[in-house]
Coordinates of C-alpha atoms in Angstrom, one line a residue:
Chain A
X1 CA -11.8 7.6 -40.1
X2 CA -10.8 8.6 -36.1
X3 CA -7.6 9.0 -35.2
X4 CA -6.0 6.8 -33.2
X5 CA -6.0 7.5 -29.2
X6 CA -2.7 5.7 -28.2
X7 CA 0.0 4.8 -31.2
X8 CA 3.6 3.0 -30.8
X9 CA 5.7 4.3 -33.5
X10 CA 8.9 1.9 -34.5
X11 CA 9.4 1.1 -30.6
X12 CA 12.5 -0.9 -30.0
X13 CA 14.0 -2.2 -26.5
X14 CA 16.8 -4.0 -25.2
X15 CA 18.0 -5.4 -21.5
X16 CA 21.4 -5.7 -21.9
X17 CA 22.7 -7.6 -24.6
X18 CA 18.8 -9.1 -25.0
X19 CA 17.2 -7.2 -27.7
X20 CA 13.2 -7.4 -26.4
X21 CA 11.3 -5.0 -29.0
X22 CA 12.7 -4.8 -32.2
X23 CA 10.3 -2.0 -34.4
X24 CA 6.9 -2.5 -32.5
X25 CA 4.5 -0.3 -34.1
X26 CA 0.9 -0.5 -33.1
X27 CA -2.1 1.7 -32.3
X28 CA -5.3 1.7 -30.3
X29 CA -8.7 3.4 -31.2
X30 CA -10.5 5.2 -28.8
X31 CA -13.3 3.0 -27.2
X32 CA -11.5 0.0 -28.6
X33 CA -11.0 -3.2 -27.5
X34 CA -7.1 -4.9 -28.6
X35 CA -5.6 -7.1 -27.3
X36 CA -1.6 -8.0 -27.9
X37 CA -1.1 -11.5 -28.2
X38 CA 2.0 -13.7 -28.3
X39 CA 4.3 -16.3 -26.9
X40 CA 5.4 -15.9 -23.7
X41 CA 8.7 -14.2 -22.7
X42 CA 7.8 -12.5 -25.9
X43 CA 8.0 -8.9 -24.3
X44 CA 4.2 -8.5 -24.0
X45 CA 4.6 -7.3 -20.6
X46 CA 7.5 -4.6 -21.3
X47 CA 5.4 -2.6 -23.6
X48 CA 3.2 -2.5 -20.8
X49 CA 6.5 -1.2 -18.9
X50 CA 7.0 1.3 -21.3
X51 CA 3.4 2.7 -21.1
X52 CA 3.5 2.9 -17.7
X53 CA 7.2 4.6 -17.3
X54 CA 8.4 1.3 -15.5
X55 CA 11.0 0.8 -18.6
X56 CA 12.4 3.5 -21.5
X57 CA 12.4 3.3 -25.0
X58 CA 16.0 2.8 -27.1
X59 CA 14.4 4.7 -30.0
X60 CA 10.7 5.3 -31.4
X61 CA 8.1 7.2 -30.1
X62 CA 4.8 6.3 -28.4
X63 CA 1.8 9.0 -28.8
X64 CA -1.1 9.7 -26.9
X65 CA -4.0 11.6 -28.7
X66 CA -1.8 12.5 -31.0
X67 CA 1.2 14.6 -28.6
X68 CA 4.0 12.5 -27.3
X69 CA 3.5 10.9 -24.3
X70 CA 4.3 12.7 -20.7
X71 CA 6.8 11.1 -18.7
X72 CA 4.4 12.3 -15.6
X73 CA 0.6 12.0 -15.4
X74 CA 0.5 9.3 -17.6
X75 CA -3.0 8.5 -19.1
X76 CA -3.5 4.4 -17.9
X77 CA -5.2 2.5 -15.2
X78 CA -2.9 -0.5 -15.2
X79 CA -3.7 -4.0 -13.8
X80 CA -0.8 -6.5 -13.1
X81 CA -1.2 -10.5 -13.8
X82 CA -1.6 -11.2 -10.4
X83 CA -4.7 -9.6 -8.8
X84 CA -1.9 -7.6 -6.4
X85 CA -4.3 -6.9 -4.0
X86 CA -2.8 -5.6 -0.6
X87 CA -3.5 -8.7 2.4
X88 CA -3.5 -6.0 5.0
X89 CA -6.3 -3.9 3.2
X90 CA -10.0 -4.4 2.8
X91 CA -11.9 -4.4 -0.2
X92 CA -12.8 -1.1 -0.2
X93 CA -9.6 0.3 0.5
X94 CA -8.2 -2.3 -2.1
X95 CA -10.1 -0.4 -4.9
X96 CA -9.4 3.2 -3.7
X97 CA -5.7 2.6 -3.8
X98 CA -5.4 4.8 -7.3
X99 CA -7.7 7.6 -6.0
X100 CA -5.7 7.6 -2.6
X101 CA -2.3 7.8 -4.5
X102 CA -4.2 10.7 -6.5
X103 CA -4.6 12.5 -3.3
X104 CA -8.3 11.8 -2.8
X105 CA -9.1 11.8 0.9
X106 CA -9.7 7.9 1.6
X107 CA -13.6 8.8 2.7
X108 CA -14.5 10.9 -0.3
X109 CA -12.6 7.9 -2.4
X110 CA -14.7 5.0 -0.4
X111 CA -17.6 7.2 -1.7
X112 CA -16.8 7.1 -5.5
X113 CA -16.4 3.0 -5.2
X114 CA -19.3 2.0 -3.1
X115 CA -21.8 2.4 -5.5
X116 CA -20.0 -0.3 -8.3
X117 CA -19.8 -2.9 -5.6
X118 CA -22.9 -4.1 -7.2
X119 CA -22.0 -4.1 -10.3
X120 CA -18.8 -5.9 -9.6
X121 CA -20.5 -8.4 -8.0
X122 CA -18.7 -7.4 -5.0
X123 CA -21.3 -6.0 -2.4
X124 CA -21.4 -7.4 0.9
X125 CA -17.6 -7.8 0.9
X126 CA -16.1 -4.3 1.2
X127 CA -14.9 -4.8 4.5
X128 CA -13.8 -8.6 3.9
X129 CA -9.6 -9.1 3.7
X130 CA -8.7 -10.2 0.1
X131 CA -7.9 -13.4 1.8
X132 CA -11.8 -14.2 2.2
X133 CA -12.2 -14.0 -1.6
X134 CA -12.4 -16.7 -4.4
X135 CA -9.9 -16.5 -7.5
X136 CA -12.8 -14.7 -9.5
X137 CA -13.6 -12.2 -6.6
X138 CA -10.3 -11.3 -6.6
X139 CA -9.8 -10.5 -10.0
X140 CA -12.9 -8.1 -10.3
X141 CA -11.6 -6.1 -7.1
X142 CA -8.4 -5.4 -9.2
X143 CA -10.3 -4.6 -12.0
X144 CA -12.5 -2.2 -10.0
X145 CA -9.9 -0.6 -8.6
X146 CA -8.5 0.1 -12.2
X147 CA -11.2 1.5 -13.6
X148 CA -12.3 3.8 -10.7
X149 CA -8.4 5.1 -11.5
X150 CA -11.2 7.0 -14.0
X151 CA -8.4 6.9 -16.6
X152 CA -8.7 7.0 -20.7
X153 CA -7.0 3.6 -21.1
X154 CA -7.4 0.4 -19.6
X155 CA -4.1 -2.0 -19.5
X156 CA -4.8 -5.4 -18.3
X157 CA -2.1 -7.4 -18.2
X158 CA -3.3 -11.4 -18.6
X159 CA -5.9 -11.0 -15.8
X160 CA -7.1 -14.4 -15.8
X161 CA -4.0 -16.2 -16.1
X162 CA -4.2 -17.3 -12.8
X163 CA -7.7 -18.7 -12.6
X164 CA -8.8 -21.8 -13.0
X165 CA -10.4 -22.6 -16.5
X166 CA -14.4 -22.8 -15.4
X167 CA -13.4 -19.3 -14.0
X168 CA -11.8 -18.0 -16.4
X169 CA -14.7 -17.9 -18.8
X170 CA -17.2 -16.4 -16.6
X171 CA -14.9 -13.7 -16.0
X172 CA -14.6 -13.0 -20.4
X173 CA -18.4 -13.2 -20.4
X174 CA -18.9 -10.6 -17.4
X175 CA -16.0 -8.1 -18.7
X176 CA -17.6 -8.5 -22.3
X177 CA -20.6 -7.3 -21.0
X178 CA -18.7 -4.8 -18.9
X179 CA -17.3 -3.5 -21.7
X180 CA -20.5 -3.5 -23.9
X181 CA -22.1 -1.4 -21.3
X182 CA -18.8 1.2 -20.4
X183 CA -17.0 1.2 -23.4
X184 CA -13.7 1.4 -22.2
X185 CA -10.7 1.7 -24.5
X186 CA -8.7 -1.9 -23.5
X187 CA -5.1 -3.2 -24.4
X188 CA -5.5 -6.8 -23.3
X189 CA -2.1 -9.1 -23.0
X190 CA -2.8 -12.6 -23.2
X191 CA -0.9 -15.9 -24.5
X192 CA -4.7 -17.2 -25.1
X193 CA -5.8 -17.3 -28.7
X194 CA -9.1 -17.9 -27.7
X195 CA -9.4 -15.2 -25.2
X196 CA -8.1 -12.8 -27.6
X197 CA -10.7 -13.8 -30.0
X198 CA -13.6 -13.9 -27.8
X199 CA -13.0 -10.1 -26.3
X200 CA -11.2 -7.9 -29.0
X201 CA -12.3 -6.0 -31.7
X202 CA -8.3 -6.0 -33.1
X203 CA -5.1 -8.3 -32.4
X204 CA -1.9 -7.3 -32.6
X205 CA 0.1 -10.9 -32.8
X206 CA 3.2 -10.6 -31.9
X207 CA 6.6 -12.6 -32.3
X208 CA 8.5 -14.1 -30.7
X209 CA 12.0 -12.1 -29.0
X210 CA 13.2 -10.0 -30.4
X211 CA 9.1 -8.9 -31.0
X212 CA 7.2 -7.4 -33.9
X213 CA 3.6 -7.1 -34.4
X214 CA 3.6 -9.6 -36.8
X215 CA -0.1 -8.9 -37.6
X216 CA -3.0 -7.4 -37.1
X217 CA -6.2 -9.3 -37.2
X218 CA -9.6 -7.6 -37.1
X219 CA -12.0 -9.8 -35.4
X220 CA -15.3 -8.7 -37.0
X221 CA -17.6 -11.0 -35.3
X222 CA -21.4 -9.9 -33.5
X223 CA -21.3 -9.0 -30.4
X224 CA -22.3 -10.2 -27.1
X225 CA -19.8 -13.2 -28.5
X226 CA -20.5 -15.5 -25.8
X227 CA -24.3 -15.6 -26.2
X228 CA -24.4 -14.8 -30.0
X229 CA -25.6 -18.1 -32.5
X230 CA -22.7 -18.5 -34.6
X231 CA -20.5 -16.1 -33.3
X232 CA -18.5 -19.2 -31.9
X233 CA -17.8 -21.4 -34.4
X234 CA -16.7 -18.4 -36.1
X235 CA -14.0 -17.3 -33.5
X236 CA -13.3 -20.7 -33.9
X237 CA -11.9 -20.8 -37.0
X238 CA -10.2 -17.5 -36.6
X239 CA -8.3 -19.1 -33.5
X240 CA -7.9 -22.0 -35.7
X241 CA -5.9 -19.8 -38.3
X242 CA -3.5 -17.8 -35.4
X243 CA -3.3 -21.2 -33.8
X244 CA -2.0 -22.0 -37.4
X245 CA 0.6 -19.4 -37.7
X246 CA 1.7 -19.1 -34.0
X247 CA 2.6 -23.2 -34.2
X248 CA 4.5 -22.3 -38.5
X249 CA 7.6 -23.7 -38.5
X250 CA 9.0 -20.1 -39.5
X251 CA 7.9 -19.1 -35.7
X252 CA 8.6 -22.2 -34.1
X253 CA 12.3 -22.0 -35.6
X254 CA 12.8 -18.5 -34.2
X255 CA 11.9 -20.2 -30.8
X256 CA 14.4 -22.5 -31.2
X257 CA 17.0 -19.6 -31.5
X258 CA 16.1 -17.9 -28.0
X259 CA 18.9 -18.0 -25.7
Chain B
X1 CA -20.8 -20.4 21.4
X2 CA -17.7 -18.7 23.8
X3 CA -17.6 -21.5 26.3
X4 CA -17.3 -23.9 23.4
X5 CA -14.5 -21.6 21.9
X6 CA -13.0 -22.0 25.4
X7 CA -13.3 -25.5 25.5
X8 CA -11.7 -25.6 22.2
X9 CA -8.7 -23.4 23.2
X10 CA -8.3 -25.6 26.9
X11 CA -8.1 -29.5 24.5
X12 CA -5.5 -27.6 21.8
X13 CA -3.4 -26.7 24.9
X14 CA -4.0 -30.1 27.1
X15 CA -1.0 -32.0 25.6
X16 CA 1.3 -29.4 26.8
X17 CA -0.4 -29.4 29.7
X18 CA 0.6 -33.2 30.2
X19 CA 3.9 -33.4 29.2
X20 CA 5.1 -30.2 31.4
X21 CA 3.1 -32.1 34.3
X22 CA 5.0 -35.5 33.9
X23 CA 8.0 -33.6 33.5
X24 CA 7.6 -31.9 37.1
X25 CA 6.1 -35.4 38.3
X26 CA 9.5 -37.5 37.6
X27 CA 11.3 -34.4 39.6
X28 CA 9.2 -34.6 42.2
X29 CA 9.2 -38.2 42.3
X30 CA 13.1 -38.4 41.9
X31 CA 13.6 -35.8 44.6
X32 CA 11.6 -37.7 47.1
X33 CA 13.1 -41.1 46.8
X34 CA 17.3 -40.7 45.6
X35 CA 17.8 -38.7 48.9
X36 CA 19.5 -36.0 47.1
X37 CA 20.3 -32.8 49.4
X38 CA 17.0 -30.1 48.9
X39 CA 20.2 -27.7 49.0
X40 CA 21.5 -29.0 45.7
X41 CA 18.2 -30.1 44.2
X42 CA 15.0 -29.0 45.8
X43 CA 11.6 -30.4 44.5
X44 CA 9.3 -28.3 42.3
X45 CA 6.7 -28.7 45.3
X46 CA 9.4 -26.7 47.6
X47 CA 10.0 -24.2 45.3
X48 CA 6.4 -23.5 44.5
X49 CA 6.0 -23.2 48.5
X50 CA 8.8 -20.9 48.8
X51 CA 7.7 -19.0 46.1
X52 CA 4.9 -18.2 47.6
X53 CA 6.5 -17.4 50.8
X54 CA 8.5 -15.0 49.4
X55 CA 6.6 -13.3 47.2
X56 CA 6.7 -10.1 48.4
X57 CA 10.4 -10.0 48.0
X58 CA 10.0 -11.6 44.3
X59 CA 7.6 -9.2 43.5
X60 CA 9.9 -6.7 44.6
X61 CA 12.6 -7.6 42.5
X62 CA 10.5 -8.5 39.1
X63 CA 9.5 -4.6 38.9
X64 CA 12.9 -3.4 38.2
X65 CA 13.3 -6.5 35.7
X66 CA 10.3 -6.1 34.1
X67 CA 10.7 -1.9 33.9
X68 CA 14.3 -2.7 32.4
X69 CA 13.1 -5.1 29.7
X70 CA 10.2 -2.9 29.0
X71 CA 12.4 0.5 28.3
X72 CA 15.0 -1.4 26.6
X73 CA 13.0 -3.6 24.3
X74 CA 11.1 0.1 23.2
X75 CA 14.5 1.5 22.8
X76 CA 15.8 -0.8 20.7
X77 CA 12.0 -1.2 18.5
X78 CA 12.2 2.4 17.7
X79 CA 16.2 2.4 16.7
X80 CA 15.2 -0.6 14.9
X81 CA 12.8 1.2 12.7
X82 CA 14.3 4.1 12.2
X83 CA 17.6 2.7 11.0
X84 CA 15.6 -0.1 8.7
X85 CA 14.3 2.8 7.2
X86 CA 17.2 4.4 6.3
X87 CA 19.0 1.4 5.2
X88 CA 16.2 0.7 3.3
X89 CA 16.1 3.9 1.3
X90 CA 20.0 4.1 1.0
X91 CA 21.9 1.6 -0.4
X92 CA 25.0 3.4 0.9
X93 CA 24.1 3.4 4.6
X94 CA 22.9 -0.5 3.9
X95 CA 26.9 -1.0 2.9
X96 CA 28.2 1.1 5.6
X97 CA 26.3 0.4 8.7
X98 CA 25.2 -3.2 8.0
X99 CA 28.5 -4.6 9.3
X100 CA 28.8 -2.3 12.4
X101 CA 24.9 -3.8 13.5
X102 CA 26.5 -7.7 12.9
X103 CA 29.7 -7.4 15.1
X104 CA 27.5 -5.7 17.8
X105 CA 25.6 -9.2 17.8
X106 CA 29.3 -11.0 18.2
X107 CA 30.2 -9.5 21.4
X108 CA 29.7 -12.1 24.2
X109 CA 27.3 -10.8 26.6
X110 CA 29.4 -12.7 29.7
X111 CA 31.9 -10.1 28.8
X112 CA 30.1 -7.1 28.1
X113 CA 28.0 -6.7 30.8
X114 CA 30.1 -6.2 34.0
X115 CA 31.9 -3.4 31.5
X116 CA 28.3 -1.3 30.5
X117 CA 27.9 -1.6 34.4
X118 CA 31.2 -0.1 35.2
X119 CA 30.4 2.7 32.8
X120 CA 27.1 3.0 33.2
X121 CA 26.5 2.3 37.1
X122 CA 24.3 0.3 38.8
X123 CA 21.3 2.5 37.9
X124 CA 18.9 1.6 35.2
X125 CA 20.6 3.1 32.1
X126 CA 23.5 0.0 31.8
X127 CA 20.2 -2.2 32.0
X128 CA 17.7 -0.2 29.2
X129 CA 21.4 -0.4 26.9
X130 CA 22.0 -4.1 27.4
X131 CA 18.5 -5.5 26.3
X132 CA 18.7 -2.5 23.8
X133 CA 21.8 -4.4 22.5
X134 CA 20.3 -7.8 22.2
X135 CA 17.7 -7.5 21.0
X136 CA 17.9 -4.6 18.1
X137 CA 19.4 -6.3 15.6
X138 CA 16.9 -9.4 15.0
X139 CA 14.3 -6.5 15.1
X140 CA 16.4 -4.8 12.3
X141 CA 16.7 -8.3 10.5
X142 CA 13.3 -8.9 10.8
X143 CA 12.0 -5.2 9.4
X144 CA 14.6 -5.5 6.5
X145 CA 13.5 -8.7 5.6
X146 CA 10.1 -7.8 5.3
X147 CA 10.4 -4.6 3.3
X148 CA 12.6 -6.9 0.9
X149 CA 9.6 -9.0 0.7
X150 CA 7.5 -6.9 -0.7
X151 CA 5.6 -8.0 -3.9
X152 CA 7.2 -6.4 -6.8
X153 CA 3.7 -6.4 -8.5
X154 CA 2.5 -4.3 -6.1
X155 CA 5.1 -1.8 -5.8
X156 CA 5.0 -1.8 -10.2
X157 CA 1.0 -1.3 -9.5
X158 CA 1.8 2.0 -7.0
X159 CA 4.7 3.1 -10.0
X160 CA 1.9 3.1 -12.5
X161 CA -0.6 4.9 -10.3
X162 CA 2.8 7.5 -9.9
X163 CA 3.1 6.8 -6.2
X164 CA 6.8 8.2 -5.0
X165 CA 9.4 5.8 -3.4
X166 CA 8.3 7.5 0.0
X167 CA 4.5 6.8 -0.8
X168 CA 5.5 3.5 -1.8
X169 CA 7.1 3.0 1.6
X170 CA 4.1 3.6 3.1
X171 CA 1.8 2.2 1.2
X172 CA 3.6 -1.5 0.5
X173 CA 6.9 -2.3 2.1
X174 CA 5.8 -0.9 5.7
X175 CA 3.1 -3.5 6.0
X176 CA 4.1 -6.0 4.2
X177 CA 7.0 -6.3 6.8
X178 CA 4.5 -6.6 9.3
X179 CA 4.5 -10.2 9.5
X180 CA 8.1 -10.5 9.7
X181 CA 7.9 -7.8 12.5
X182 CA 5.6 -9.8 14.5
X183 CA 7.8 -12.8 14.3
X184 CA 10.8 -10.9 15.2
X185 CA 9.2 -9.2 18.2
X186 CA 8.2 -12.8 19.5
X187 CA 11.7 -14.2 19.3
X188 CA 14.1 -10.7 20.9
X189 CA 11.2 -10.5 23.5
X190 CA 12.4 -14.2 25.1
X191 CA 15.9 -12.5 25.1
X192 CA 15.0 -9.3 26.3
X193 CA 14.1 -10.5 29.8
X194 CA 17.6 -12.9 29.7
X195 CA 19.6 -9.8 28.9
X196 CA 18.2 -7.5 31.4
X197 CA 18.6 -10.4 34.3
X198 CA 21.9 -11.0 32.8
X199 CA 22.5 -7.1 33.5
X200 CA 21.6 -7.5 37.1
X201 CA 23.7 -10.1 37.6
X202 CA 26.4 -7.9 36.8
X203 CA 25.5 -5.2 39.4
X204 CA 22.3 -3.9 40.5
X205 CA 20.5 -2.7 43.3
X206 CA 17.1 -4.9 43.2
X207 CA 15.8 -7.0 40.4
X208 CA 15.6 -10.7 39.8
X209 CA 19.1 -11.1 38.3
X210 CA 20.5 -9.9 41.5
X211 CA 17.9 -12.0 44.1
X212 CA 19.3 -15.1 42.2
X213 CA 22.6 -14.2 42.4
X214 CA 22.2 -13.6 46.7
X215 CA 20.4 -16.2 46.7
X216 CA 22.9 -18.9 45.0
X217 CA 25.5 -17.1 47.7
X218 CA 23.1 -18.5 50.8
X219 CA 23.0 -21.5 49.1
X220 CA 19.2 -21.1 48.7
X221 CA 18.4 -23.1 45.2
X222 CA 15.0 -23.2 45.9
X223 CA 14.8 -19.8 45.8
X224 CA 17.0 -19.5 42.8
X225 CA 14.4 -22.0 40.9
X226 CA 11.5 -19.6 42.0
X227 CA 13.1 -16.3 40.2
X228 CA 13.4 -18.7 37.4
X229 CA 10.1 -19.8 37.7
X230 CA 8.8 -15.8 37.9
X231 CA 11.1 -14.4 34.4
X232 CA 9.7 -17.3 32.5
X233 CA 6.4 -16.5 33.3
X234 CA 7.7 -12.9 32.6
X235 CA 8.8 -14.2 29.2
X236 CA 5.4 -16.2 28.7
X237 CA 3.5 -13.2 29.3
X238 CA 5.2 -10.8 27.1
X239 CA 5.5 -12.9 24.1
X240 CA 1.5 -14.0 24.5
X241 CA 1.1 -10.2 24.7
X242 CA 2.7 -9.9 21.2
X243 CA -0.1 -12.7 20.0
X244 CA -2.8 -9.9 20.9
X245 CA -0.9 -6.7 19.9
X246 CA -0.4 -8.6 16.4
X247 CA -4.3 -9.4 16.4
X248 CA -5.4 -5.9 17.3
X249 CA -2.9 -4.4 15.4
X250 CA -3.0 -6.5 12.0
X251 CA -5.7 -8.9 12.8
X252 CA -5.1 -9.8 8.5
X253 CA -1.9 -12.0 9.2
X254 CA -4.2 -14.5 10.4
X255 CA -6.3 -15.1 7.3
X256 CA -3.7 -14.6 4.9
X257 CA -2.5 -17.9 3.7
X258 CA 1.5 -18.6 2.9
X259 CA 2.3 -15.5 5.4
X260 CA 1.9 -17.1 8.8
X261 CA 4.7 -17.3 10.7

């Protein structure tokens, strides 16, 4: 068995008086696709934080390849809910914002992007303003200019919150295939069961605040899911069963006691 | 294609074009028949006629305005910046100089200006100060707005890619306060050229504050009404050159939905 290429070890977390994290342990193979699921205001978006240096850690240690993690140089591309594309750059530079930051000269960075315009189904519009793009569009220039960041982990934050639901579902059938072909290791957030089934290989449920990872549920189903006979109506009834224990009275009772 | 685009442009501006015209009609009009003195009220038609006959003089006298407004307004753009920017990257400075910029925005101008003459002279420094005065501190309200605007997603995005507070500056809270800096320019423009008449009025040697203030002595409201008519058209000018610096400069504010202004 590999090792695995990110681990949280007993994480725990408070804001204040608001205890967020309480123990989160979890770990991330390399090449893997997990996703973290849970309520919202659960704290899925803090361990994000943490990962990228945004917040710190009350106790508990996060890894990386097996040293503790650097509080400079840190190993994610990260992608925020929104798309956060800039309104005052164009495409092109949109996606070279990481490499700039890096200290890439902006040409030799326009000429690392350019050729996964295509791919992106982007070309033709590096020189449009974000403001000339759909919802969809949108989403897959953030996502470009995360991965061109070139760095071991991916962490998406719920990307397709925002879109509408038609949308939403060609964008989990083109970043399936995305990932089929690149093989990226991905920590997905997402409050949707169904997304989480659909994409990952492993979820990490989570509770809600104070969060654990409650669970961890291997989703051993064929890939491409989307175009696979049967592979559906089996994610179905995985969903179906988280759906189950998300909506337990034991969870729905520690909802009631949020302040 | 760019006649129609013309056309276009001459229909969105015809009902402005209308009322101002019936506006100047019923003055006209009301001039002609009440009888009223043309030394207490002359008729646009005069003061477009005298205008003209005197617009050598006028001309004369709108240079130094214009030159004052010009050099002030720039003064007061680039203290505008560079104290935004060191608010904005110092709470402290934010606390201590915040109130100073506020009460120079209380002083009555009325008062003010005879007393920046009488230091100054009747030169063009006391002038550059004056419109520096007005006009800086919606320019510094505008800038520190739009840093504070700033997307908080996108300055976490620049964290993550280990961007410094400097780099993140640069890269998201300069221009997103673009659009707050465009409005701001448009609105301290219309009182730059007010302030720097308003300084000639006080004491100068040429310049349309001091040609109305001769010519309300001679008892010559026409031509009073004709520098008026010449520093709005001063003030027309400069804030429809702001339209074009903001569309050469950051032709995106256009196009970007929830962010006109």
């Amino acid at each position: 068995m590999t090792s695995p290429l990110l681990s949280l070890d007993r994480i725990s977390l408070s804001y204040g008086d608001i205890d967020v994290l309480h123990d989160v342990s979890l770990d991330v193979m390399p090449g893997e696709f997990v996703s973290i699921l849970g309520p919202s205001g659960a704290g899925k978006s803090t361990i994000f934080k943490l990962l990228t240096g945004a917040a710190t850690a009350r106790s508990g240690e996060i890894r990386f390849a097996g040293k503790q993690l650097a509080p400079t140089d840190r190993p994610f591309a990260f992608m925020p809910q929104r798309d956060a594309l800039m309104p005052w750059r164009r495409i092109i530079d949109n996606t070279t914002l990481g490499l700039e930051v890096q200290g890439l000269p902006r040409k030799q960075a326009r000429k690392r992007v350019e050729p996964l315009f295509q791919e992106f189904g982007l070309s033709g519009f590096e020189q449009h303003y974000p403001s000339a793009l759909s919802g969809g569009m949108r989403q897959r220039a953030a996502l470009l200019r995360t991965v061109v960041q070139d760095k071991p982990v991916l962490l998406l934050d719920e990307p397709f919150g925002a879109l509408d639901a038609l949308t939403r579902n060609q964008m989990q059938i083109w970043l399936e295939a995305m990932w089929l072909k690149h093989r990226w290791t991905i920590v997905l957030i997402t409050h949707d069961v169904r997304e989480a089934v659909m994409l990952s290989d492993r979820i990490h449920l989570l509770t809600p605040r104070p969060a654990r990872v409650e669970q961890t549920i291997e989703v051993p189903l064929p890939r491409a899911r989307f175009s696979h006979p049967g592979a559906r109506a089996e994610a179905a009834i995985i969903e179906t069963s988280i759906l189950d224990f998300l909506l337990s009275p034991k969870i729905q009772q520690q909802e009631g006691q949020l302040p | 294609m760019r006649s129609r685009m013309f056309r276009d442009h001459a229909l969105q501006a015809l009902p402005a074009l209308v009322a101002a015209g019936s506006l100047l009609l019923a003055w006209e009009i009301y001039c002609r028949f009440s009888g009223i003195s043309e030394t207490t009220l002359p008729a646009p038609s005069q003061v477009i006629q005298q205008a003209w006959l005197n617009r050598e003089a006028l001309w004369l006298n709108t240079v130094p305005t214009l030159r004052a407004t010009l050099l002030g307004f720039s003064l007061s753009l680039v203290l505008a910046f560079l104290l935004s920017v060191l608010i904005d990257f110092s709470a402290l400075m934010r606390r201590a100089l915040f109130p100073i910029f506020i009460a120079s925005q209380t002083l009555p101008l009325v008062a003010i200006a005879p007393l920046v003459v009488l230091w100054f002279g009747f030169g063009l420094l006391p002038k550059i100060l004056l419109v520096a005065l007005v006009t800086f501190f919606p320019m510094l309200v505008a800038l520190a707005e739009g840093y504070a605007s700033t997307e908080k997603e996108v300055e976490d995005l620049l964290a993550s890619m280990g961007a410094s507070r400097w780099r993140r500056f640069r890269l998201a809270r300069l221009p997103s306060a673009l659009p707050y800096f465009f409005a701001g320019l448009r609105i301290s423009i219309t009182y730059a050229v007010v302030a720097a008449i308003f300084a000639e009025y006080a004491g100068a040697a040429r310049g349309l504050g001091i040609y109305m203030l001769n010519a309300k002595n001679n008892f010559r409201p026409d031509l009073v009404l004709a520098a008026v008519l010449v520093s709005s058209l001063l003030t027309l000018l400069l804030f429809s050159a702001t339209w074009a610096v903001q569309r050469l400069a950051a032709p995106w504010i256009d196009g970007s939905s929830g962010r006109r202004i």
